[in-house]
Short mmCIF file of C-alpha atoms and ligand atoms in Angstrom, two decimals:
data_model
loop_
_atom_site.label_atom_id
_atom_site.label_comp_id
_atom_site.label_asym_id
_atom_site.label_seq_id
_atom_site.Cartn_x
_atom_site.Cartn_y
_atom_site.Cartn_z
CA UNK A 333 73.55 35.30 7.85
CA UNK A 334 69.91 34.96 7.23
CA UNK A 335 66.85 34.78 10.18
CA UNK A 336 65.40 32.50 11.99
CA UNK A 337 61.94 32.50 9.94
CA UNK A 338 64.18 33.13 6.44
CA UNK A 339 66.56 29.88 6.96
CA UNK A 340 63.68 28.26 7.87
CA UNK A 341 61.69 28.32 4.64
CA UNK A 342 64.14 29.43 2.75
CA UNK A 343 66.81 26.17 3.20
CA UNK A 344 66.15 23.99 0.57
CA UNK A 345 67.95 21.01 -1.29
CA UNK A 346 69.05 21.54 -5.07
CA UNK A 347 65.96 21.61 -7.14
CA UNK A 348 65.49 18.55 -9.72
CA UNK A 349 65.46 18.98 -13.18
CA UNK A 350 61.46 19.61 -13.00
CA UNK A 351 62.44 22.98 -11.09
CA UNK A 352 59.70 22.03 -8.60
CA UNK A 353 59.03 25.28 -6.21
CA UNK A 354 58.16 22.80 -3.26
CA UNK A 355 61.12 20.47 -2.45
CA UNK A 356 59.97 17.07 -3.50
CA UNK A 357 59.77 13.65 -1.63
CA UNK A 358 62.57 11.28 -2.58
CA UNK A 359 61.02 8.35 -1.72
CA UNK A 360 63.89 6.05 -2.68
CA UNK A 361 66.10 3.48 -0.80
CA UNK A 362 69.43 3.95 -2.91
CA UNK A 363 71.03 6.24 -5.38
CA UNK A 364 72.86 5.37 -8.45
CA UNK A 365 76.69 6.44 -9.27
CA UNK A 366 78.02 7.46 -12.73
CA UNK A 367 80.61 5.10 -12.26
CA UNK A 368 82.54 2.68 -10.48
CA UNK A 369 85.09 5.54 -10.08
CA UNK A 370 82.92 7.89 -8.76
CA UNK A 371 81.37 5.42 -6.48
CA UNK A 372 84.53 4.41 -5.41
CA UNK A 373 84.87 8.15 -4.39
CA UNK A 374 81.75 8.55 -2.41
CA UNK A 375 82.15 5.57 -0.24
CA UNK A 376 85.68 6.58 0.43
CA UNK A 377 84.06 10.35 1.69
CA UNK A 378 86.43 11.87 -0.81
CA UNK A 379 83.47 12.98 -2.40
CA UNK A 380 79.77 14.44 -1.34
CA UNK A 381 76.94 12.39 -2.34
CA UNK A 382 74.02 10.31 -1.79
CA UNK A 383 74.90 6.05 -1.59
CA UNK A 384 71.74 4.54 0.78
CA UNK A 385 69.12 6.10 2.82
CA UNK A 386 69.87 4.77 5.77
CA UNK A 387 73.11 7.07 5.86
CA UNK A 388 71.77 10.12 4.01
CA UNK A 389 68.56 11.17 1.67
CA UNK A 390 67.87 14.56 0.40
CA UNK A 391 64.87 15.39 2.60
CA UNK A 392 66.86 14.12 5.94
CA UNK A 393 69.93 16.38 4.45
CA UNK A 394 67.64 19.10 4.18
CA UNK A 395 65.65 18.74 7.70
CA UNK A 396 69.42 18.42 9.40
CA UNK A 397 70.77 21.46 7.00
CA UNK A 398 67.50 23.76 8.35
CA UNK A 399 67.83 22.39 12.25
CA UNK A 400 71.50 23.55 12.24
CA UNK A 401 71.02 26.98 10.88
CA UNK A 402 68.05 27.42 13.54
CA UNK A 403 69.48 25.89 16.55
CA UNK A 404 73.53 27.62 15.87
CA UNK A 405 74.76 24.02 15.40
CA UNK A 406 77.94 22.45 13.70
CA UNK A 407 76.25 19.63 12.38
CA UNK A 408 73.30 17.22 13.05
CA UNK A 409 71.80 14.01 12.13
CA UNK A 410 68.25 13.32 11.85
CA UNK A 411 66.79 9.69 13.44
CA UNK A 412 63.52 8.09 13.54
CA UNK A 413 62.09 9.54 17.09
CA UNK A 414 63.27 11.75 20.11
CA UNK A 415 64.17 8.49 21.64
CA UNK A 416 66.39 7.68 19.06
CA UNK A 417 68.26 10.24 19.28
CA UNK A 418 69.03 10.58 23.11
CA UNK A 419 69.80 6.59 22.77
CA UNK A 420 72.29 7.55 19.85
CA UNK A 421 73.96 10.59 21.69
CA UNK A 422 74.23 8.70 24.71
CA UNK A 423 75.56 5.60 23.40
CA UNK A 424 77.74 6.79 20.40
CA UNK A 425 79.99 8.82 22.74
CA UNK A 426 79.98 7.04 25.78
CA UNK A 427 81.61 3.35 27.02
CA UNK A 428 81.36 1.16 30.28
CA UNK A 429 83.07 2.60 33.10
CA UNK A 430 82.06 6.23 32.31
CA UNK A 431 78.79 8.31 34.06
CA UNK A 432 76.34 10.15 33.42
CA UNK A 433 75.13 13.28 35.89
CA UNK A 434 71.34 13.88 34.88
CA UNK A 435 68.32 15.88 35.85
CA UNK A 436 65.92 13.76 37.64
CA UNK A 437 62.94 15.67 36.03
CA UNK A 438 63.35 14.17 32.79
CA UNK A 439 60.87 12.47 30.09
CA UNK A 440 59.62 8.89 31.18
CA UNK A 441 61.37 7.09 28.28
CA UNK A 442 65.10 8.69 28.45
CA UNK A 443 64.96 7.81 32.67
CA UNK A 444 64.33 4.01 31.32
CA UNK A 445 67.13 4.12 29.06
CA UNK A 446 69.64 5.74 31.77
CA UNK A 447 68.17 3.66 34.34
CA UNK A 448 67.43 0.76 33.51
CA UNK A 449 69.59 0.24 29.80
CA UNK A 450 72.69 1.85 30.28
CA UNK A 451 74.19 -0.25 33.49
CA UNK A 452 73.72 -3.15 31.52
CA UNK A 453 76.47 -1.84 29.80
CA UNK A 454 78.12 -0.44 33.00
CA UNK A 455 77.29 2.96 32.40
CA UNK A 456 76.16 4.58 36.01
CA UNK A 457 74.33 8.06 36.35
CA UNK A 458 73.30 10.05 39.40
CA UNK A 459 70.34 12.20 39.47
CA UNK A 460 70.17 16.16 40.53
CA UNK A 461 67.93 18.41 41.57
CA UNK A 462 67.13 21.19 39.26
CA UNK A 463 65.91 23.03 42.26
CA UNK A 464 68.94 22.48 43.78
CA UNK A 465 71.77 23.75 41.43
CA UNK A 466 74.51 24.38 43.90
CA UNK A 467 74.12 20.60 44.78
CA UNK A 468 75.76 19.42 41.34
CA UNK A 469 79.06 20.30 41.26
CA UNK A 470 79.49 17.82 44.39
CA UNK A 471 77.64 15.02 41.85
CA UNK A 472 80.20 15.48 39.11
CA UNK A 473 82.48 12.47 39.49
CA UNK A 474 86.27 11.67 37.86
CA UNK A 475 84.31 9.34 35.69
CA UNK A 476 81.28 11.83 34.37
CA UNK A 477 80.94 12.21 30.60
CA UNK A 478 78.10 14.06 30.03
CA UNK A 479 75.54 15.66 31.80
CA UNK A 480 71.94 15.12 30.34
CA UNK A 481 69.24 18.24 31.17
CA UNK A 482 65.85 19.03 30.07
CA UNK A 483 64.13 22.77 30.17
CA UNK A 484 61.42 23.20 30.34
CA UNK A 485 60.96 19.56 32.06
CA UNK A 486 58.65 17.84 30.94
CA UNK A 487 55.75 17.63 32.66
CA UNK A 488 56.87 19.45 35.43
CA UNK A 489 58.20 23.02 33.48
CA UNK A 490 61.17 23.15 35.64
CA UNK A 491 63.88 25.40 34.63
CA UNK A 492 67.68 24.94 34.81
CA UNK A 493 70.11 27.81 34.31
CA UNK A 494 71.89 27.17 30.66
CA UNK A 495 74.73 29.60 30.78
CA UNK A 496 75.24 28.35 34.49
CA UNK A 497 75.47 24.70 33.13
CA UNK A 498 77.65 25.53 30.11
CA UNK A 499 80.23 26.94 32.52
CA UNK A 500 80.06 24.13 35.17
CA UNK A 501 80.12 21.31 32.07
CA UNK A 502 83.07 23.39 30.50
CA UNK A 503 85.09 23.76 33.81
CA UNK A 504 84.68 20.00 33.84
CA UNK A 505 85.27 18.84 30.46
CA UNK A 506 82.14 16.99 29.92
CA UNK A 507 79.65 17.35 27.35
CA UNK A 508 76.59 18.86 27.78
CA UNK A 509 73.53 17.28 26.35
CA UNK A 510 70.27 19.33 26.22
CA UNK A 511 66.69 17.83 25.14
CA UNK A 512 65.38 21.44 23.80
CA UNK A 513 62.06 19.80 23.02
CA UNK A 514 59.54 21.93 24.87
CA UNK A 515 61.28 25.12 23.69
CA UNK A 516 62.50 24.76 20.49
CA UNK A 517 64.61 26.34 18.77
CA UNK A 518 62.58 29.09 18.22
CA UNK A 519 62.53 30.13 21.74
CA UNK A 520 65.63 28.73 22.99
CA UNK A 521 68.88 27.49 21.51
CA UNK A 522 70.99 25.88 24.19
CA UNK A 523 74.30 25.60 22.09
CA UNK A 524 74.51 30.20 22.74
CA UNK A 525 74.98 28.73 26.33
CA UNK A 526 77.60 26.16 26.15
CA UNK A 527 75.62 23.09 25.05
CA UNK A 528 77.61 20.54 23.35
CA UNK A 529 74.81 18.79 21.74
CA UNK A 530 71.05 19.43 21.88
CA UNK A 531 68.27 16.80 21.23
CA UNK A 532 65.08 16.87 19.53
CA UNK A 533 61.58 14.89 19.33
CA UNK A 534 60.67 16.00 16.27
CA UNK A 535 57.19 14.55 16.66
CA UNK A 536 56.12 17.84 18.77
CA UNK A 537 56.28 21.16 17.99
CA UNK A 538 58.98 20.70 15.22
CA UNK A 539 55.99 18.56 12.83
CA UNK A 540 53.32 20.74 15.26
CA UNK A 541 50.56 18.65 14.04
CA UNK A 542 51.01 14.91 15.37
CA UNK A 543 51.11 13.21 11.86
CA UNK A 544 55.19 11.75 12.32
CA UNK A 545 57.81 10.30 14.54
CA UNK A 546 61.24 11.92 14.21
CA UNK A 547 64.14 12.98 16.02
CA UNK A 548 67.40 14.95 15.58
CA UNK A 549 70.26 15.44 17.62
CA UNK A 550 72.94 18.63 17.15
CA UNK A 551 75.91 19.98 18.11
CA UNK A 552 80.07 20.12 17.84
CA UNK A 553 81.11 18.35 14.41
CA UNK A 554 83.11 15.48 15.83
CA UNK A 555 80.48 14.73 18.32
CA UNK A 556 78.23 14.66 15.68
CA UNK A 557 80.57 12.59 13.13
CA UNK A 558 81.15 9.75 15.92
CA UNK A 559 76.81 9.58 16.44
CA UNK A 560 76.30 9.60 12.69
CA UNK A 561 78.93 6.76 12.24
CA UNK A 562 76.70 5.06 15.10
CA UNK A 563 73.21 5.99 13.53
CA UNK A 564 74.79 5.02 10.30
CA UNK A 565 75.22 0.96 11.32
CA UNK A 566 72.73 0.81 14.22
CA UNK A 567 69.78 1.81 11.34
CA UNK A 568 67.63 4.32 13.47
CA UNK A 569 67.92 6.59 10.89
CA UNK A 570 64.46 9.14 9.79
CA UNK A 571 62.39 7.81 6.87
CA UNK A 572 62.76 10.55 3.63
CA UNK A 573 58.90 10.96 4.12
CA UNK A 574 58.99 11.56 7.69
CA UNK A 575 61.95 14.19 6.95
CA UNK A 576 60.08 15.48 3.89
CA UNK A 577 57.01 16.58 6.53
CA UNK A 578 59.18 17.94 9.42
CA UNK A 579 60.86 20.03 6.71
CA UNK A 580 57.96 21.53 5.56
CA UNK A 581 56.56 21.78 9.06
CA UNK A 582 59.95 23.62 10.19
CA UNK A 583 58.29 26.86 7.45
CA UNK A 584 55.59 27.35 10.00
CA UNK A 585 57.84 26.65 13.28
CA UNK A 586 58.41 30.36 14.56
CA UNK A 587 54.61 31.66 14.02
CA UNK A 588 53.03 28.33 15.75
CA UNK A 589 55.42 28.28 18.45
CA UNK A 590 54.61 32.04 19.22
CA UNK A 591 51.01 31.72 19.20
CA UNK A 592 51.21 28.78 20.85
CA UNK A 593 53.17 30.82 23.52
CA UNK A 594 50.32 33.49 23.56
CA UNK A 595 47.48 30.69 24.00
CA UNK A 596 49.32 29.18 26.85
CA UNK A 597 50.36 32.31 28.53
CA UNK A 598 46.68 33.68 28.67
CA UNK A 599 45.41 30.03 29.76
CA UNK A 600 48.02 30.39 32.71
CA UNK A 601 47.13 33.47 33.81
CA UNK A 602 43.44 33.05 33.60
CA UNK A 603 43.85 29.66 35.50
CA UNK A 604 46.04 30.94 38.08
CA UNK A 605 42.76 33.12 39.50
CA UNK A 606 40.26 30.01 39.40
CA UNK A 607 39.32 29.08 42.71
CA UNK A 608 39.35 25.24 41.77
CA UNK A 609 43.57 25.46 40.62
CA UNK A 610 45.68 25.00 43.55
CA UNK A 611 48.83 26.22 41.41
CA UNK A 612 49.90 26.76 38.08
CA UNK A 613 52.86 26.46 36.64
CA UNK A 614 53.97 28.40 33.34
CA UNK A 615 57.76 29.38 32.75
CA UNK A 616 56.98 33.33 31.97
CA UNK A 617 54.41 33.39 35.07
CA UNK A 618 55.93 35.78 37.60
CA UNK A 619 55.12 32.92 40.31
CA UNK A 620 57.26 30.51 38.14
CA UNK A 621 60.14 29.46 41.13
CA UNK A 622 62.37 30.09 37.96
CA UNK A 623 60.68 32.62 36.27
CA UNK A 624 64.06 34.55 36.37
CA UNK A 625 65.66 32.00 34.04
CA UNK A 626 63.40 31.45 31.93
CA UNK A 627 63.07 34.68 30.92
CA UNK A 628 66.88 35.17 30.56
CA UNK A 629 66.99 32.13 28.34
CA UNK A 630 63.60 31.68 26.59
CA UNK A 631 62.35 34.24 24.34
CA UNK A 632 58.52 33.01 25.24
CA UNK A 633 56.91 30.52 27.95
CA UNK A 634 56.18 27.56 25.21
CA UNK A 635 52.83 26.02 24.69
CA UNK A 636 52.52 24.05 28.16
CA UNK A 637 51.03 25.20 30.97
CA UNK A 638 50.45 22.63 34.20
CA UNK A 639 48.47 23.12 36.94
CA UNK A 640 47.06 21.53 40.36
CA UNK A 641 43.45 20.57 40.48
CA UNK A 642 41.73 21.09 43.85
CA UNK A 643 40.34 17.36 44.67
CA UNK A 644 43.90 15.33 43.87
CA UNK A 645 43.93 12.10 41.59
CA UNK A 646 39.90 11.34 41.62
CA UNK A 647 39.16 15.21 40.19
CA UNK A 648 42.36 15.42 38.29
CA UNK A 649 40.19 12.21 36.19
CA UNK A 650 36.99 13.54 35.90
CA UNK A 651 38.50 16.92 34.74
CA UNK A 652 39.92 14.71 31.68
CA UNK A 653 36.41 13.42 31.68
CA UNK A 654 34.59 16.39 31.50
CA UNK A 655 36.64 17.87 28.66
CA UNK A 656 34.48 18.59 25.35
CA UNK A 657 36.94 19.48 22.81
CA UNK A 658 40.32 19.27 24.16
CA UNK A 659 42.37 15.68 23.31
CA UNK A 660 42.96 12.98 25.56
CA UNK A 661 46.16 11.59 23.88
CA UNK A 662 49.56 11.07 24.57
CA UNK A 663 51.48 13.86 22.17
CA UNK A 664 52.14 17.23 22.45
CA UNK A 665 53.01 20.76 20.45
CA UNK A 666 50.31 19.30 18.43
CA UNK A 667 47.85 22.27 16.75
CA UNK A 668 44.90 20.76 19.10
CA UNK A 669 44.62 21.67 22.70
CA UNK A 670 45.95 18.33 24.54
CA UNK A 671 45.05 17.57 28.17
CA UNK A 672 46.90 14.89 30.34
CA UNK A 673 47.01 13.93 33.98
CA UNK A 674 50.31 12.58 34.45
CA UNK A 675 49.71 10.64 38.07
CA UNK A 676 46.96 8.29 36.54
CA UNK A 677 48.89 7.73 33.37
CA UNK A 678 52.33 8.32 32.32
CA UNK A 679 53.96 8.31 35.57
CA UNK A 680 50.87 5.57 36.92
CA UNK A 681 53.93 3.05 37.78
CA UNK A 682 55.94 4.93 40.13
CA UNK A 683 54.97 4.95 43.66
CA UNK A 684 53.51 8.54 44.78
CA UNK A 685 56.93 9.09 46.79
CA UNK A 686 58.87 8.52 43.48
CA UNK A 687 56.16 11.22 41.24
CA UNK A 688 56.89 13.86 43.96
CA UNK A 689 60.05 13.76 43.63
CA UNK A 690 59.91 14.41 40.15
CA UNK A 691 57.07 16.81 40.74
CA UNK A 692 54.44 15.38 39.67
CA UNK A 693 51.55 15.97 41.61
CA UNK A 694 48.07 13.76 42.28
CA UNK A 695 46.37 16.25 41.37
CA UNK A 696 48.44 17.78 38.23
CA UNK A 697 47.18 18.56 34.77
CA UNK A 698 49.41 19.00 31.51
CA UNK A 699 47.53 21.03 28.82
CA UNK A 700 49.94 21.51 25.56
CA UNK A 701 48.13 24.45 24.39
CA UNK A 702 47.07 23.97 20.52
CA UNK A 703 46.32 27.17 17.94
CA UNK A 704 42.56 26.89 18.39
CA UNK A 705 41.03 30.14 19.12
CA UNK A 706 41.82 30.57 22.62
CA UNK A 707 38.49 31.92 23.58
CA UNK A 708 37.40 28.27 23.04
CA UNK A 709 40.34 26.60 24.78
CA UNK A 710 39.68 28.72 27.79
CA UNK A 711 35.73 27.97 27.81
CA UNK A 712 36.18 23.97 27.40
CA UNK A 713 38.55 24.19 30.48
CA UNK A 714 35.99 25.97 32.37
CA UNK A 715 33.24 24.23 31.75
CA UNK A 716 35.22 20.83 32.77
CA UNK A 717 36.49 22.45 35.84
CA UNK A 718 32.80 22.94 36.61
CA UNK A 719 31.82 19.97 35.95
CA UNK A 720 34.92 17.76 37.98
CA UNK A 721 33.57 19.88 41.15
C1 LIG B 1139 58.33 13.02 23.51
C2 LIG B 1139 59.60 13.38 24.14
C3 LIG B 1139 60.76 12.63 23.90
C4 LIG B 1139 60.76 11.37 23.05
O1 LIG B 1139 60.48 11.63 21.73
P1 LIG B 1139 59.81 10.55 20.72
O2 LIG B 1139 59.79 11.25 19.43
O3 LIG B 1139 58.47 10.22 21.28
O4 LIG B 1139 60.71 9.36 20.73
C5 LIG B 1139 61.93 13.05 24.49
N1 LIG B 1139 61.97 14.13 25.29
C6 LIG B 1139 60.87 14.88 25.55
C7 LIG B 1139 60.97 16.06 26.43
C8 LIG B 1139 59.65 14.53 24.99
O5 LIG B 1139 58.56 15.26 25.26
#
């Protein structure tokens, strides 16, 4: 069994009769048979081989092939954004009548699809507290499915307990879904813990330089069979180009994601002595509520470090405003240093009751912390938290 960084680069589908070196782009909507016997084979899965692209392509074979070998899973099907692969893992296993336990700190889009989609097909959820894990065994009803976590949270960084969760979704027979986003694979790999299936936006740190939308979701074979038999007729499958670029970006996954750590774990600790940050939150700070976790579980903190501006919403903006080189965009695990104020933006349309209780702040800033030299991240921050004053 090859490492991490080996599998990684080294994972590759069968060269072409060019021999190229660097896997090429099959940029192609079908594939041809020898024939009609052999076709005949391959539709009837009595045979391996490519038919159509919406069910399978070389370059998505290859991203899935790599993502397994990193993340310790079965099997895994690549789809055309994070989104689409919660929707799919959600939707492929589960039928009306059945529910959901979930984090409440979880990304904006997948609490619209639990909470506002899914009873429209009459599947219910309850929310828990990740800072209250003794309160979820109570949630867990005769009905519950799965149980949907995020850690790190995003934005908030919280922290749930893995090999806790494993044993509390295996003493209950329900399958564990884990969006392993913010750590990646690299730092984290849920399915050691019990995880039944882990999820993916590919368009962070997997690509790590905001050029594609992708998604993957991993985990036990016949989980995996029944989502890929969804993915397969529902059409959210990945495009061979976006798959082409995530598996080339996978190479490069273990070194960004560890300087990225090192960036953001300086940042914290430098910001967490400014007399104009209330608090900061980074998983591998010792102040971290969960700082115990994380470091059981995570191998680094991850690129994202949040903290509290002094001055609430109105300072939280002109801190954005004041920024010289950092991006004001909407991605993240990007290669450029990426600064967000959740309260004015993506969480602007819940009431201020409804952000707290997802722990968002007035006054909180996200920074994903890019590979620039961090001597320059840190000064850009400074000066803008100057200048906000
Ligand atoms: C961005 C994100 C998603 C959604 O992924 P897309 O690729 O944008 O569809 C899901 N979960 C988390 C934690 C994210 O940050």
């Amino acid at each position: 069994m090859k490492k991490f960084e080996t599998n990684a680069i080294r994972t590759q589908s069968e060269q072409t009769n060019n021999r190229e070196h660097s896997v090429p782009l099959y940029l192609t909507s079908s594939f041809t048979f020898d024939d009609a016997e052999q076709m005949r084979a391959i539709f009837a899965d009595e045979q391996e081989g490519n038919i159509y692209s919406r069910f399978v392509n070389p370059n998505s074979t290859e991203f899935e092939e790599k993502m397994c070998l990193m993340e310790g899973a079965e099997a895994g099907f690549a789809t055309a954004s994070g989104m689409a692969a919660i929707f799919a893992s959600i939707m492929a296993l589960l039928k009306s009548g059945d529910h959901i336990l979930s984090a409440s700190s979880i990304f904006g889009s997948t609490h619209t699809v639990i909470a506002k989609f899914l009873p429209k097909w009459g599947i219910t959820h309850t929310y828990a507290d990740i800072n209250k894990p003794e309160t979820w065994e109570a949630l867990i009803q005769k009905n519950t499915k799965m149980i949907f976590v995020e850690t790190p949270s995003n934005p908030g960084l919280d922290i749930i307990d893995l090999e806790w969760l494993g044993e509390l979704a295996k003493k209950h027979n329900v399958i564990l879904n884990v969006d392993n986003c913010f750590a990646t694979p690299f730092l984290q790999q849920p399915i050691k813990y019990g995880a039944h299936l882990v999820t993916h936006s590919a368009t962070k740190y997997l690509d790590g330089q905001g050029r594609v939308l992708g998604g993957i979701v991993l985990g036990k074979k016949e989980l995996i069979k029944e989502i890929q038999t969804f993915c397969r007729s529902t059409g959210p499958s990945l495009s061979p180009f976006n798959a082409w670029v995530l598996s080339k970006s996978l190479e490069t996954l273990a070194i960004r994601v560890e300087r990225h750590s090192q960036n953001a774990h300086k940042l914290a600790g430098l910001l967490e002595n400014h007399p104009d940050v209330l608090q900061v939150r980074y998983p591998f700070l010792l102040s971290h509520p969960q700082f115990e976790i994380a470091k059981r579980q995570m191998s680094m903190g991850g690129g994202i470090v949040t903290f509290e501006i002094k001055g609430g919403i109105v300072r939280g903006r002109k801190f954005l405003d004041a920024l010289q080189m950092c991006s004001l965009t909407a991605n993240l695990g990007d290669t450029r240093t990426i600064a967000t104020h959740p309260a004015s933006t993506t969480h602007a349309k819940l009431s201020e009751e409804e952000r707290l209780a997802v722990g968002i702040t007035p006054g909180m800033v996200r920074i994903s912390v890019g590979l620039e030299n961090i001597i320059d991240i840190v000064s850009d921050i400074e000066q803008a938290l100057e200048k906000s004053k």
